[in-house]
Short mmCIF file of C-alpha atoms in Angstrom, two decimals:
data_model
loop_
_atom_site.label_atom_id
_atom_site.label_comp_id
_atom_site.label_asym_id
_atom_site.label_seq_id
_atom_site.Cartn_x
_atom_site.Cartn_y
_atom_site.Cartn_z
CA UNK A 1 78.85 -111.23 -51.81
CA UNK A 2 81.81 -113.76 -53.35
CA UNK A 3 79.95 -116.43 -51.16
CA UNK A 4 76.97 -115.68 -53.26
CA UNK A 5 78.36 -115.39 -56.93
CA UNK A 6 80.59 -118.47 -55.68
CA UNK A 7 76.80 -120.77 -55.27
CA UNK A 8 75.46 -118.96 -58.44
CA UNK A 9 78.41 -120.20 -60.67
CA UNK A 10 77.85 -123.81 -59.18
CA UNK A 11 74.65 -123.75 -60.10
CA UNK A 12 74.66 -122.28 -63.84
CA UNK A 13 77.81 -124.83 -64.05
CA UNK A 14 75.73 -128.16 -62.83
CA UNK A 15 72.31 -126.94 -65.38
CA UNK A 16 74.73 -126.05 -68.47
CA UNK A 17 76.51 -129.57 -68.88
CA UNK A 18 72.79 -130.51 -69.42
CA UNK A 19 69.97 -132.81 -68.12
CA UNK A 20 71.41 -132.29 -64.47
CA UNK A 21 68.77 -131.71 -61.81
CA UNK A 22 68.09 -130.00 -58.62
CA UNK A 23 67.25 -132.95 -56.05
CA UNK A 24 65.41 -132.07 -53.34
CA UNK A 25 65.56 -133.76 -49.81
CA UNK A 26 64.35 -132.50 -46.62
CA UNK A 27 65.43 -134.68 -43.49
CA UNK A 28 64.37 -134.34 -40.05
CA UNK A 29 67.34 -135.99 -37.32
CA UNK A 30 65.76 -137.68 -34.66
CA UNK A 31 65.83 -141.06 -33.03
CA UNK A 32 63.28 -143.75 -32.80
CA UNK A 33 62.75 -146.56 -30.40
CA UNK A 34 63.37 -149.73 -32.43
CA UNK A 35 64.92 -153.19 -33.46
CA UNK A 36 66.72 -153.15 -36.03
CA UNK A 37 69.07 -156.38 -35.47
CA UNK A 38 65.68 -158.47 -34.62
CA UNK A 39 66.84 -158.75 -31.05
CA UNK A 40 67.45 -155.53 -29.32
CA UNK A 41 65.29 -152.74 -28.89
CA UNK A 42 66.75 -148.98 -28.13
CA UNK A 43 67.35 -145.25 -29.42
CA UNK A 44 68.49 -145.59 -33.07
CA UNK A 45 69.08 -142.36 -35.14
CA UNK A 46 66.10 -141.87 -38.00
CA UNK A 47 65.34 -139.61 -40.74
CA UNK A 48 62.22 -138.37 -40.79
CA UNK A 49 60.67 -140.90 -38.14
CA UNK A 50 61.92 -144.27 -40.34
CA UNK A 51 64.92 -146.02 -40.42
CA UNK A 52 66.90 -147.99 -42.16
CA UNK A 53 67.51 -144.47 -44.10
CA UNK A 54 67.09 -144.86 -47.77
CA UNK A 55 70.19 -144.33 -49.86
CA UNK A 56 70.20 -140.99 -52.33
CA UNK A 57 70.66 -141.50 -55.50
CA UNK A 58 71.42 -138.79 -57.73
CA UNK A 59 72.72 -138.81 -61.64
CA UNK A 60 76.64 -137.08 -61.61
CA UNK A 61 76.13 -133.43 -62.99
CA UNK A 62 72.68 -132.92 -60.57
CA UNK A 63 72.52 -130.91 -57.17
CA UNK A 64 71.48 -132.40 -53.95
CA UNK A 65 70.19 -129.80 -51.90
CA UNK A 66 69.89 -131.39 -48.48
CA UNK A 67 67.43 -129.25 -45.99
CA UNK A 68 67.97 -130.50 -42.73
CA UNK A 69 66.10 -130.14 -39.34
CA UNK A 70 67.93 -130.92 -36.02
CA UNK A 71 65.30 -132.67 -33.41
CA UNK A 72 68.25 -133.99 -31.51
CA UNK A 73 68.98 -133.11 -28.34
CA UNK A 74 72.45 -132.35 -29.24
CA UNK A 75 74.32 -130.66 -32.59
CA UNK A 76 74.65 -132.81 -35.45
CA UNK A 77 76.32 -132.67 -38.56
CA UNK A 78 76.02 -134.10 -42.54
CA UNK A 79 79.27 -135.63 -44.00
CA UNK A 80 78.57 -136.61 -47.77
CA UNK A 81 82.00 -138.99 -47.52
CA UNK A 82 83.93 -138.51 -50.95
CA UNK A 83 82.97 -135.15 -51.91
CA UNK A 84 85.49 -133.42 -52.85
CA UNK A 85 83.85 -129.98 -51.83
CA UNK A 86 86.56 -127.79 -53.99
CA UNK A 87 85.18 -124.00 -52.94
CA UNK A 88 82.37 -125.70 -50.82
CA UNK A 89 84.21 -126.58 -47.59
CA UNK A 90 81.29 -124.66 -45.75
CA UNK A 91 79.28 -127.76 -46.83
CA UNK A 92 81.42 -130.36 -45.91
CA UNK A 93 79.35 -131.48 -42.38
CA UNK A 94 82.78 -131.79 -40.44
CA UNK A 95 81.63 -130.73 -37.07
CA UNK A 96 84.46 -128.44 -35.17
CA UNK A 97 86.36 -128.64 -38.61
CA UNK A 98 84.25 -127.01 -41.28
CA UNK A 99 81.29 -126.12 -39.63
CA UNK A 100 79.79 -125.55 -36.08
CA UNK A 101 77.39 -128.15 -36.20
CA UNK A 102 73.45 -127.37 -36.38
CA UNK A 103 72.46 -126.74 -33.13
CA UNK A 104 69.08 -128.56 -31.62
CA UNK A 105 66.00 -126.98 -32.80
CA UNK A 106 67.56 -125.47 -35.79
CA UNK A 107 68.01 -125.92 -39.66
CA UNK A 108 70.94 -126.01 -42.21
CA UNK A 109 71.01 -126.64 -46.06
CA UNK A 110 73.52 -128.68 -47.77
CA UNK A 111 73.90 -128.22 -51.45
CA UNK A 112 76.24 -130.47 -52.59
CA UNK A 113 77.83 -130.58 -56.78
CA UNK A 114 78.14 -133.67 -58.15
CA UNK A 115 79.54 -132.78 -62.06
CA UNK A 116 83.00 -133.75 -61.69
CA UNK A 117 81.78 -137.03 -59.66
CA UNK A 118 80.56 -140.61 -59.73
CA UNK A 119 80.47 -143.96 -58.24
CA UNK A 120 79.20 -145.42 -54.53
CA UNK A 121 79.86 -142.82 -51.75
CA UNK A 122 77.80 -142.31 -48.21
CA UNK A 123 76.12 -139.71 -45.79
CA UNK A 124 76.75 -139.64 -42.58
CA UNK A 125 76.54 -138.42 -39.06
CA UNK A 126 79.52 -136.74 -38.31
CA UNK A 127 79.11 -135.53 -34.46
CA UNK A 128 80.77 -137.65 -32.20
CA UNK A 129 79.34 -141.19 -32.61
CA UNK A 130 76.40 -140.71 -34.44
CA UNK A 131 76.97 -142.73 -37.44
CA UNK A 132 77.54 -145.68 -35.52
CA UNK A 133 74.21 -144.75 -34.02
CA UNK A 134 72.80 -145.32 -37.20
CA UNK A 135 73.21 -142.11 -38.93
CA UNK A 136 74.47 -143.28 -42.71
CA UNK A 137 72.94 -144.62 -45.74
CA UNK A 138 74.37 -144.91 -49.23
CA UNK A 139 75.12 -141.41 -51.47
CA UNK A 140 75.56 -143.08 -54.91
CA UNK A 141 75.86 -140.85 -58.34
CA UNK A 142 75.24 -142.56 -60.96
CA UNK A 143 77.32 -142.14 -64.17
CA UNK A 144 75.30 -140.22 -67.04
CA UNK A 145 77.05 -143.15 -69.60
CA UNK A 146 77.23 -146.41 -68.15
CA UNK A 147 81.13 -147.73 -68.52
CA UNK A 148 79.53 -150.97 -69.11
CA UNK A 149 76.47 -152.62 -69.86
CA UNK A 150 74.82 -154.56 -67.34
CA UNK A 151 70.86 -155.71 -66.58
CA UNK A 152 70.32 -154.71 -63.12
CA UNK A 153 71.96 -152.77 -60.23
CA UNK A 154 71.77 -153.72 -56.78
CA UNK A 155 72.68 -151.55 -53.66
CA UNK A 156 74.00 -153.80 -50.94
CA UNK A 157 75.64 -152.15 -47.90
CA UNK A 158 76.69 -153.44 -45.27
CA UNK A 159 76.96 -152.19 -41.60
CA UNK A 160 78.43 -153.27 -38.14
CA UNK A 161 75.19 -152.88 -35.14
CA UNK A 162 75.10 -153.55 -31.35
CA UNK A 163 72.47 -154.06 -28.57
CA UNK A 164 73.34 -150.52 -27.65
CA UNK A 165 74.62 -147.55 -28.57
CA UNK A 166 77.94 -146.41 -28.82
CA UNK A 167 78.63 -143.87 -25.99
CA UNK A 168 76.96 -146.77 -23.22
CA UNK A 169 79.63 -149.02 -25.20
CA UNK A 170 82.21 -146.90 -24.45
CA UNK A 171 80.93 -146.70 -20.66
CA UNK A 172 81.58 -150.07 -19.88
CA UNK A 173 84.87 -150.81 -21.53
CA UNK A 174 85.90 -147.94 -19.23
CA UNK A 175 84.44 -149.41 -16.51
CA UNK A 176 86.36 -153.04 -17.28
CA UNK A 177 89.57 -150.95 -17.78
CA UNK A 178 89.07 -151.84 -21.81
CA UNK A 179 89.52 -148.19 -22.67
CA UNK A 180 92.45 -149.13 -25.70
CA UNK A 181 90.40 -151.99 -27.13
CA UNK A 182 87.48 -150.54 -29.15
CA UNK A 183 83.99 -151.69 -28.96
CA UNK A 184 82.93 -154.64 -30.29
CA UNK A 185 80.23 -155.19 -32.45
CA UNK A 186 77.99 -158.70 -32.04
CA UNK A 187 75.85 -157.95 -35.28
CA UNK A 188 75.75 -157.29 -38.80
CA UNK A 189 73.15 -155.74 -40.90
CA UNK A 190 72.63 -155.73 -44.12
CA UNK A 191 71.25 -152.76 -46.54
CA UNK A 192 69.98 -151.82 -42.72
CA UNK A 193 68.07 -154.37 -41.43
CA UNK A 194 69.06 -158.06 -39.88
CA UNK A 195 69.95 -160.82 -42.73
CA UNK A 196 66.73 -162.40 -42.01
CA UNK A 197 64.53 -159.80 -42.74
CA UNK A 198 66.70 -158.23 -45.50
CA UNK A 199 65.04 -158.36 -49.13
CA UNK A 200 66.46 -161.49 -51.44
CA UNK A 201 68.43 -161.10 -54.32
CA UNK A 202 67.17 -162.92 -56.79
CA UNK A 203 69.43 -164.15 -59.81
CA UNK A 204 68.91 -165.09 -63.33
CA UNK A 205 71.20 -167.09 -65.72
CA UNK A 206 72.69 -164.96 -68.50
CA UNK A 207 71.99 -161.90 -66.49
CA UNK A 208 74.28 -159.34 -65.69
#
């Protein structure tokens, strides 16, 4: 019963400071077979059968309600890195620390209050090694009034890749007794695909 007056109050709190909004996402965990550095070709995790996964973007005051479907073969978990989760800690994606973990098969909604909040965050995996596995996109709440004024805003994240995923990493440091030296990554990717591929930024003069 206090769990359920607790998620009324948070939501008669985000719709009375005005304007917010409920945002929607459902996301179905899997992994697809593809190249993502241009090179290399294996299991990277997806959302909904696509990857790079594209970044949520909310407005600070709205409510992301994150439904989420498992089609892993193993738990997984949804970290929104930066929320502060005061109350919420059932929401907080820590597997083992907050939560179980959603089991294969199964589904879990995230709802996740963004009023007292704003700025660049990001969602991840966290079970084991899945973000590395390419589980994590950008979470950024945009401030209701801009501190500045500016022309354009550009998301650009970003992230370390390899020719394979973490956990076979891991197996062959062990098996070249490189256990205390962590994994090294040969590529970087940027806003989730290779440099070469990526969109260009194009710049004006006088623009901000």
């Amino acid at each position: 019963m206090l769990f359920l007056i607790w998620e009324l109050l948070l939501l008669l709190n985000s719709a009375a400071i005005g304007f917010a909004e409920r945002v929607e996402l459902f996301w179905d965990i899997g992994r697809l077979n593809i190249s993502r550095d241009g090179y290399n070709t294996w299991d990277s995790i997806c959302v909904n059968n696509a990857v790079p996964i594209p970044p949520v973007h909310v407005t600070q005051g709205d409510v992301l309600v994150l439904n989420v479907r498992n089609s892993l073969d193993v738990p997984t978990a949804v970290h929104a890195h930066g929320i502060y989760h005061n109350y919420t800690d059932y929401y907080d994606g820590a597997e083992m620390v907050t939560e179980c973990g959603i089991p294969p098969g199964e589904n879990f909604t995230y709802v996740i209050d963004t009023t007292t909040q704003a700025g660049d965050l990001w969602i991840h995996g966290h079970v084991h090694s899945q973000l590395t596995d390419g589980f994590r996109t950008p979470f950024i709440i945009h401030e209701k009034v801009k501190p500045t004024t500016y022309d354009k805003d550009e998301v650009l994240y970003f992230e370390d890749w390899n020719e394979r995923t973490f956990e076979d990493m891991v197996a062959i440091d062990a098996k070249l007794k490189l256990a205390d030296i962590p994994p090294l990554y040969r590529t970087m990717l940027i806003n989730g695909v290779n440099a070469n591929t990526s969109k260009s930024l194009h710049f004006e003069p006088r623009k901000r």
